[in-house]
C-alpha cells in the first residue's frame, strides 16, 4: 500500500496539473496546488477537502512563491514531491517575437521553476528527502520549426534539471525531468498557447506549421489521465530516472534526435580532437 506523500504542484487549474491533483485527492493524498487565479483552480478541482490547499501564486515573484511553500509546509508538516508543471507554449520566429513576449515566456517556463526550486530546497534539505519533477517538453529535446523561444525555455528546464540532479543527490533528493509529447489537454487553446502578436508575412512556412498545430486541438494522441498516473507512479519508484519521456511521439522524436546528434558529432570527430595545445 502506498504511503501518502505531500505534493506541491504548480499550474494546477488545467491540463496535466489538474489531472494530477484530482487523482491524488481521490487517493487521499495531501495536495497544495497553485494557480494565478485561485477561483479557477477551486472551481476546476471542485472540492473543499482538508487535503486540498489551493494557492494563488505568481511564480515569477519570489516572495509569492516563498509564501506559498511556507504555507504548504505549515499546513501539512512536510513537502515530499514538487511538480513544476506551470508553463505555456509560445510560437513565432525569433524575429517575430518581441523582447517582452520572449522574457515573459522565460519568466513562467524557466524562472518560475527556478523560484520554486530555490524556495523549497531548504525544506527538502532539512528532511533529507524529496523528489523534484520538472515538466519540460519533447520540444526541449527535439524542437520543431516555429517554436524557437518555447524550445529554448524547455531546453533550459532540461539543462537545469540535469545539474540539479547532480547537486542535490547527496541530500537524498531525487530529480526527474519529464518530456511529454502531444497530450489531449488545453495546451493548444488560447489560454495555454500564444503566437507572435506581430507576425511577419515572409515567414509563411512557420505560420503553416502553427496552423497545422492548432488543427490538432482535441485530437492529440496522449491521454492526460495516463500521464498523471505515470507521474504518481514515478514518485514511488525507489530509483526514479532523471529523464521520463511520455508518449510514443515523444519517444520517437527523442530517439531520432539521438541519432542525429551522433551523426553530427562524428562528422567532425577528427577536427574536434585536433585542438590540443602543443607548446
mmCIF file of C-alpha atoms in Angstrom:
data_model
loop_
_atom_site.group_PDB
_atom_site.id
_atom_site.type_symbol
_atom_site.label_atom_id
_atom_site.label_comp_id
_atom_site.label_asym_id
_atom_site.label_seq_id
_atom_site.Cartn_x
_atom_site.Cartn_y
_atom_site.Cartn_z
ATOM 1 C CA UNK A 1 0.000 0.000 0.000
ATOM 2 C CA UNK A 2 1.318 3.442 -0.902
ATOM 3 C CA UNK A 3 2.357 5.774 1.895
ATOM 4 C CA UNK A 4 0.783 9.186 1.391
ATOM 5 C CA UNK A 5 3.116 11.942 0.262
ATOM 6 C CA UNK A 6 2.598 15.707 0.411
ATOM 7 C CA UNK A 7 2.540 17.174 -3.082
ATOM 8 C CA UNK A 8 3.191 20.748 -4.248
ATOM 9 C CA UNK A 9 2.017 21.239 -7.841
ATOM 10 C CA UNK A 10 2.203 24.404 -9.932
ATOM 11 C CA UNK A 11 -0.113 25.295 -12.813
ATOM 12 C CA UNK A 12 -2.866 23.055 -11.483
ATOM 13 C CA UNK A 13 -6.065 24.618 -12.832
ATOM 14 C CA UNK A 14 -5.896 22.714 -16.136
ATOM 15 C CA UNK A 15 -4.029 20.096 -18.136
ATOM 16 C CA UNK A 16 -1.606 17.671 -16.505
ATOM 17 C CA UNK A 17 -1.677 19.622 -13.260
ATOM 18 C CA UNK A 18 -5.435 19.321 -12.851
ATOM 19 C CA UNK A 19 -5.482 15.615 -13.712
ATOM 20 C CA UNK A 20 -2.702 15.053 -11.203
ATOM 21 C CA UNK A 21 -4.455 16.942 -8.398
ATOM 22 C CA UNK A 22 -7.729 15.078 -8.911
ATOM 23 C CA UNK A 23 -6.078 11.652 -8.967
ATOM 24 C CA UNK A 24 -4.046 12.380 -5.853
ATOM 25 C CA UNK A 25 -7.018 13.665 -3.880
ATOM 26 C CA UNK A 26 -9.011 10.594 -4.931
ATOM 27 C CA UNK A 27 -6.201 8.517 -3.392
ATOM 28 C CA UNK A 28 -6.366 10.522 -0.162
ATOM 29 C CA UNK A 29 -3.024 12.253 -0.654
ATOM 30 C CA UNK A 30 -2.452 15.838 0.570
ATOM 31 C CA UNK A 31 -2.006 18.337 -2.261
ATOM 32 C CA UNK A 32 -1.033 22.002 -2.370
ATOM 33 C CA UNK A 33 -1.756 23.385 -5.826
ATOM 34 C CA UNK A 34 -1.060 26.761 -7.374
ATOM 35 C CA UNK A 35 -2.702 28.943 -9.986
ATOM 36 C CA UNK A 36 -2.604 32.603 -10.924
ATOM 37 C CA UNK A 37 -6.397 32.721 -10.458
ATOM 38 C CA UNK A 38 -7.396 30.814 -7.335
ATOM 39 C CA UNK A 39 -11.132 30.741 -8.116
ATOM 40 C CA UNK A 40 -10.416 28.971 -11.410
ATOM 41 C CA UNK A 41 -8.379 26.402 -9.504
ATOM 42 C CA UNK A 42 -11.046 25.822 -6.846
ATOM 43 C CA UNK A 43 -13.769 25.503 -9.456
ATOM 44 C CA UNK A 44 -11.753 23.109 -11.598
ATOM 45 C CA UNK A 45 -10.850 20.822 -8.693
ATOM 46 C CA UNK A 46 -14.319 21.078 -7.159
ATOM 47 C CA UNK A 47 -13.657 20.044 -3.569
ATOM 48 C CA UNK A 48 -13.356 21.569 -0.097
ATOM 49 C CA UNK A 49 -11.347 18.624 1.212
ATOM 50 C CA UNK A 50 -8.943 19.345 4.072
ATOM 51 C CA UNK A 51 -6.343 17.536 1.977
ATOM 52 C CA UNK A 52 -6.512 20.234 -0.711
ATOM 53 C CA UNK A 53 -4.686 23.546 -0.280
ATOM 54 C CA UNK A 54 -5.355 25.915 -3.202
ATOM 55 C CA UNK A 55 -2.841 28.739 -3.502
ATOM 56 C CA UNK A 56 -2.824 31.888 -5.623
ATOM 57 C CA UNK A 57 0.761 32.319 -6.730
ATOM 58 C CA UNK A 58 2.701 34.454 -9.186
ATOM 59 C CA UNK A 59 5.555 32.099 -9.991
ATOM 60 C CA UNK A 60 7.797 34.850 -11.335
ATOM 61 C CA UNK A 61 7.548 36.604 -7.945
ATOM 62 C CA UNK A 62 9.969 35.098 -5.409
ATOM 63 C CA UNK A 63 8.045 36.352 -2.383
ATOM 64 C CA UNK A 64 4.789 34.880 -3.679
ATOM 65 C CA UNK A 65 6.472 31.508 -4.203
ATOM 66 C CA UNK A 66 8.193 31.639 -0.804
ATOM 67 C CA UNK A 67 4.909 32.322 0.986
ATOM 68 C CA UNK A 68 3.092 29.519 -0.841
ATOM 69 C CA UNK A 69 5.732 26.944 0.022
ATOM 70 C CA UNK A 70 5.836 28.086 3.655
ATOM 71 C CA UNK A 71 2.039 27.808 3.883
ATOM 72 C CA UNK A 72 2.182 24.315 2.399
ATOM 73 C CA UNK A 73 4.779 23.228 4.956
ATOM 74 C CA UNK A 74 2.886 24.836 7.829
ATOM 75 C CA UNK A 75 -0.347 23.133 6.748
ATOM 76 C CA UNK A 76 0.907 19.616 6.079
ATOM 77 C CA UNK A 77 4.159 19.486 8.071
ATOM 78 C CA UNK A 78 6.373 18.480 5.149
ATOM 79 C CA UNK A 79 6.709 18.522 1.354
ATOM 80 C CA UNK A 80 7.597 15.289 -0.426
ATOM 81 C CA UNK A 81 7.011 15.822 -4.148
ATOM 82 C CA UNK A 82 7.335 19.088 -6.054
ATOM 83 C CA UNK A 83 5.885 19.163 -9.570
ATOM 84 C CA UNK A 84 6.895 22.195 -11.614
ATOM 85 C CA UNK A 85 4.108 21.884 -14.157
ATOM 86 C CA UNK A 86 3.194 25.520 -14.881
ATOM 87 C CA UNK A 87 4.048 26.773 -18.332
ATOM 88 C CA UNK A 88 2.653 27.776 -21.670
ATOM 89 C CA UNK A 89 3.518 27.450 -25.335
ATOM 90 C CA UNK A 90 4.733 30.314 -27.459
ATOM 91 C CA UNK A 91 5.033 30.240 -31.236
ATOM 92 C CA UNK A 92 6.808 32.510 -33.664
ATOM 93 C CA UNK A 93 10.189 33.013 -35.237
ATOM 94 C CA UNK A 94 12.791 34.787 -33.114
ATOM 95 C CA UNK A 95 12.440 37.870 -35.295
ATOM 96 C CA UNK A 96 8.666 37.970 -34.839
ATOM 97 C CA UNK A 97 8.632 37.639 -31.054
ATOM 98 C CA UNK A 98 9.351 40.808 -29.100
ATOM 99 C CA UNK A 99 11.706 41.043 -26.150
ATOM 100 C CA UNK A 100 8.669 41.391 -23.867
ATOM 101 C CA UNK A 101 6.970 38.268 -25.268
ATOM 102 C CA UNK A 102 10.200 36.298 -25.015
ATOM 103 C CA UNK A 103 11.020 37.384 -21.468
ATOM 104 C CA UNK A 104 7.506 36.636 -20.229
ATOM 105 C CA UNK A 105 7.809 33.127 -21.616
ATOM 106 C CA UNK A 106 11.041 32.609 -19.695
ATOM 107 C CA UNK A 107 9.538 34.158 -16.556
ATOM 108 C CA UNK A 108 6.852 31.473 -16.447
ATOM 109 C CA UNK A 109 8.543 28.485 -18.085
ATOM 110 C CA UNK A 110 12.018 28.876 -16.551
ATOM 111 C CA UNK A 111 12.277 31.463 -13.768
ATOM 112 C CA UNK A 112 9.069 30.258 -12.120
ATOM 113 C CA UNK A 113 10.590 26.783 -11.932
ATOM 114 C CA UNK A 114 13.839 28.195 -10.540
ATOM 115 C CA UNK A 115 11.953 30.182 -7.899
ATOM 116 C CA UNK A 116 10.081 27.104 -6.698
ATOM 117 C CA UNK A 117 13.281 25.040 -6.506
ATOM 118 C CA UNK A 118 15.149 27.807 -4.706
ATOM 119 C CA UNK A 119 12.440 28.255 -2.079
ATOM 120 C CA UNK A 120 11.601 24.586 -1.487
ATOM 121 C CA UNK A 121 15.156 23.296 -1.222
ATOM 122 C CA UNK A 122 15.720 24.377 2.433
ATOM 123 C CA UNK A 123 12.763 22.193 3.480
ATOM 124 C CA UNK A 124 13.895 19.223 1.398
ATOM 125 C CA UNK A 125 17.493 19.503 2.602
ATOM 126 C CA UNK A 126 16.327 19.538 6.220
ATOM 127 C CA UNK A 127 14.178 16.449 5.588
ATOM 128 C CA UNK A 128 16.994 14.814 3.602
ATOM 129 C CA UNK A 129 14.339 13.566 1.213
ATOM 130 C CA UNK A 130 12.069 14.692 -1.594
ATOM 131 C CA UNK A 131 11.501 14.462 -5.320
ATOM 132 C CA UNK A 132 11.501 17.403 -7.726
ATOM 133 C CA UNK A 133 9.701 16.688 -11.003
ATOM 134 C CA UNK A 134 10.180 19.339 -13.688
ATOM 135 C CA UNK A 135 7.895 19.343 -16.737
ATOM 136 C CA UNK A 136 9.803 20.142 -19.897
ATOM 137 C CA UNK A 137 8.604 19.034 -23.335
ATOM 138 C CA UNK A 138 9.798 16.934 -26.223
ATOM 139 C CA UNK A 139 10.353 20.376 -27.791
ATOM 140 C CA UNK A 140 13.188 20.763 -25.281
ATOM 141 C CA UNK A 141 14.909 17.725 -26.797
ATOM 142 C CA UNK A 142 13.826 17.732 -30.439
ATOM 143 C CA UNK A 143 12.376 21.146 -31.311
ATOM 144 C CA UNK A 144 10.485 21.959 -34.461
ATOM 145 C CA UNK A 145 10.146 24.902 -36.825
ATOM 146 C CA UNK A 146 8.297 27.911 -35.456
ATOM 147 C CA UNK A 147 8.855 27.255 -31.746
ATOM 148 C CA UNK A 148 12.351 28.659 -31.114
ATOM 149 C CA UNK A 149 11.603 30.524 -27.885
ATOM 150 C CA UNK A 150 9.487 27.704 -26.473
ATOM 151 C CA UNK A 151 12.255 25.238 -27.314
ATOM 152 C CA UNK A 152 14.840 27.489 -25.681
ATOM 153 C CA UNK A 153 12.795 27.658 -22.482
ATOM 154 C CA UNK A 154 12.230 23.908 -22.372
ATOM 155 C CA UNK A 155 15.897 23.220 -23.190
ATOM 156 C CA UNK A 156 16.655 25.367 -20.133
ATOM 157 C CA UNK A 157 14.413 23.227 -17.925
ATOM 158 C CA UNK A 158 16.275 20.127 -19.096
ATOM 159 C CA UNK A 159 19.680 21.681 -18.507
ATOM 160 C CA UNK A 160 18.902 22.953 -15.024
ATOM 161 C CA UNK A 161 17.310 19.606 -14.100
ATOM 162 C CA UNK A 162 20.365 17.616 -15.167
ATOM 163 C CA UNK A 163 22.647 19.713 -12.985
ATOM 164 C CA UNK A 164 20.161 19.927 -10.091
ATOM 165 C CA UNK A 165 20.096 16.119 -10.091
ATOM 166 C CA UNK A 166 23.866 16.132 -9.503
ATOM 167 C CA UNK A 167 23.786 18.965 -6.973
ATOM 168 C CA UNK A 168 21.144 17.557 -4.609
ATOM 169 C CA UNK A 169 21.507 13.775 -4.745
ATOM 170 C CA UNK A 170 23.802 13.813 -1.699
ATOM 171 C CA UNK A 171 20.861 15.237 0.286
ATOM 172 C CA UNK A 172 18.670 12.240 -0.581
ATOM 173 C CA UNK A 173 16.628 14.279 -3.069
ATOM 174 C CA UNK A 174 15.589 12.879 -6.450
ATOM 175 C CA UNK A 175 15.127 14.904 -9.649
ATOM 176 C CA UNK A 176 13.277 13.907 -12.802
ATOM 177 C CA UNK A 177 12.701 15.973 -15.925
ATOM 178 C CA UNK A 178 9.623 14.904 -17.872
ATOM 179 C CA UNK A 179 9.333 15.460 -21.618
ATOM 180 C CA UNK A 180 5.771 14.867 -22.834
ATOM 181 C CA UNK A 181 4.684 14.742 -26.429
ATOM 182 C CA UNK A 182 1.226 15.829 -27.566
ATOM 183 C CA UNK A 183 -1.455 15.185 -24.953
ATOM 184 C CA UNK A 184 -5.152 15.949 -25.167
ATOM 185 C CA UNK A 185 -5.082 18.855 -22.721
ATOM 186 C CA UNK A 186 -5.902 22.542 -23.206
ATOM 187 C CA UNK A 187 -2.327 23.205 -24.373
ATOM 188 C CA UNK A 188 -3.365 24.245 -27.905
ATOM 189 C CA UNK A 189 -6.087 26.627 -26.709
ATOM 190 C CA UNK A 190 -5.535 30.401 -26.456
ATOM 191 C CA UNK A 191 -5.274 30.104 -22.652
ATOM 192 C CA UNK A 192 -2.136 27.966 -22.945
ATOM 193 C CA UNK A 193 -0.627 28.856 -26.315
ATOM 194 C CA UNK A 194 0.249 32.289 -27.636
ATOM 195 C CA UNK A 195 1.520 33.268 -31.062
ATOM 196 C CA UNK A 196 3.579 36.315 -32.010
ATOM 197 C CA UNK A 197 1.485 39.475 -31.861
ATOM 198 C CA UNK A 198 3.330 40.944 -34.842
ATOM 199 C CA UNK A 199 3.720 38.189 -37.443
ATOM 200 C CA UNK A 200 5.895 38.856 -40.481
ATOM 201 C CA UNK A 201 4.331 37.796 -43.787
ATOM 202 C CA UNK A 202 7.534 36.310 -45.161
ATOM 203 C CA UNK A 203 7.549 33.525 -42.552
ATOM 204 C CA UNK A 204 4.950 31.506 -44.448
ATOM 205 C CA UNK A 205 6.423 28.101 -43.553
ATOM 206 C CA UNK A 206 6.401 28.988 -39.846
ATOM 207 C CA UNK A 207 2.796 30.148 -39.993
ATOM 208 C CA UNK A 208 1.784 26.988 -41.847
ATOM 209 C CA UNK A 209 3.279 24.928 -39.014
ATOM 210 C CA UNK A 210 1.271 26.887 -36.451
ATOM 211 C CA UNK A 211 -1.935 26.408 -38.431
ATOM 212 C CA UNK A 212 -1.389 22.648 -38.533
ATOM 213 C CA UNK A 213 -0.736 22.528 -34.775
ATOM 214 C CA UNK A 214 -3.898 24.468 -33.988
ATOM 215 C CA UNK A 215 -5.913 21.977 -36.022
ATOM 216 C CA UNK A 216 -4.664 19.222 -33.682
ATOM 217 C CA UNK A 217 -6.509 20.687 -30.686
ATOM 218 C CA UNK A 218 -8.648 17.974 -29.121
ATOM 219 C CA UNK A 219 -7.134 15.302 -31.375
ATOM 220 C CA UNK A 220 -3.782 14.759 -29.647
ATOM 221 C CA UNK A 221 -2.839 11.117 -29.127
ATOM 222 C CA UNK A 222 -1.780 11.321 -25.475
ATOM 223 C CA UNK A 223 -4.199 10.707 -22.573
ATOM 224 C CA UNK A 224 -3.543 13.209 -19.743
ATOM 225 C CA UNK A 225 -5.025 10.833 -17.164
ATOM 226 C CA UNK A 226 -2.427 8.219 -18.081
ATOM 227 C CA UNK A 227 0.261 10.896 -17.980
ATOM 228 C CA UNK A 228 -0.802 11.993 -14.497
ATOM 229 C CA UNK A 229 -0.802 8.385 -13.266
ATOM 230 C CA UNK A 230 2.713 7.961 -14.645
ATOM 231 C CA UNK A 231 3.889 10.944 -12.581
ATOM 232 C CA UNK A 232 2.328 9.500 -9.428
ATOM 233 C CA UNK A 233 3.959 6.119 -10.058
ATOM 234 C CA UNK A 234 7.253 7.895 -10.731
ATOM 235 C CA UNK A 235 7.224 9.428 -7.246
ATOM 236 C CA UNK A 236 7.055 5.952 -5.725
ATOM 237 C CA UNK A 237 9.970 4.449 -7.633
ATOM 238 C CA UNK A 238 12.911 3.517 -5.438
ATOM 239 C CA UNK A 239 15.389 4.826 -8.011
ATOM 240 C CA UNK A 240 13.468 7.228 -10.249
ATOM 241 C CA UNK A 241 15.024 8.147 -13.594
ATOM 242 C CA UNK A 242 16.491 11.511 -14.451
ATOM 243 C CA UNK A 243 14.554 11.504 -17.741
ATOM 244 C CA UNK A 244 10.999 10.388 -18.460
ATOM 245 C CA UNK A 245 9.565 10.587 -21.979
ATOM 246 C CA UNK A 246 5.761 10.499 -22.144
ATOM 247 C CA UNK A 247 4.031 9.485 -25.364
ATOM 248 C CA UNK A 248 5.134 7.399 -28.336
ATOM 249 C CA UNK A 249 5.628 10.609 -30.310
ATOM 250 C CA UNK A 250 7.996 11.925 -27.636
ATOM 251 C CA UNK A 251 9.935 8.668 -27.606
ATOM 252 C CA UNK A 252 10.266 8.550 -31.399
ATOM 253 C CA UNK A 253 11.337 12.190 -31.664
ATOM 254 C CA UNK A 254 13.901 11.777 -28.879
ATOM 255 C CA UNK A 255 15.441 8.686 -30.473
ATOM 256 C CA UNK A 256 15.619 10.409 -33.870
ATOM 257 C CA UNK A 257 17.386 13.347 -32.207
ATOM 258 C CA UNK A 258 19.818 10.961 -30.542
ATOM 259 C CA UNK A 259 20.732 9.508 -33.939
ATOM 260 C CA UNK A 260 21.058 12.978 -35.429
ATOM 261 C CA UNK A 261 23.372 14.122 -32.634
ATOM 262 C CA UNK A 262 25.659 11.136 -33.027
ATOM 263 C CA UNK A 263 25.862 11.710 -36.768
ATOM 264 C CA UNK A 264 26.576 15.439 -36.388
ATOM 265 C CA UNK A 265 29.174 14.950 -33.625
ATOM 266 C CA UNK A 266 31.035 12.243 -35.527
ATOM 267 C CA UNK A 267 31.039 14.284 -38.732
ATOM 268 C CA UNK A 268 33.919 16.417 -37.429
ATOM 269 C CA UNK A 269 35.422 13.982 -34.944
ATOM 270 C CA UNK A 270 38.949 14.401 -36.279
ATOM 271 C CA UNK A 271 38.727 18.203 -36.172
ATOM 272 C CA UNK A 272 37.182 18.177 -32.692
ATOM 273 C CA UNK A 273 40.053 16.065 -31.324
ATOM 274 C CA UNK A 274 42.785 18.113 -33.007
ATOM 275 C CA UNK A 275 42.523 21.120 -30.695
ATOM 276 C CA UNK A 276 45.158 20.107 -28.162
ATOM 277 C CA UNK A 277 47.838 22.702 -27.450
ATOM 278 C CA UNK A 278 51.335 21.548 -28.335
ATOM 279 C CA UNK A 279 53.844 24.025 -26.990
#
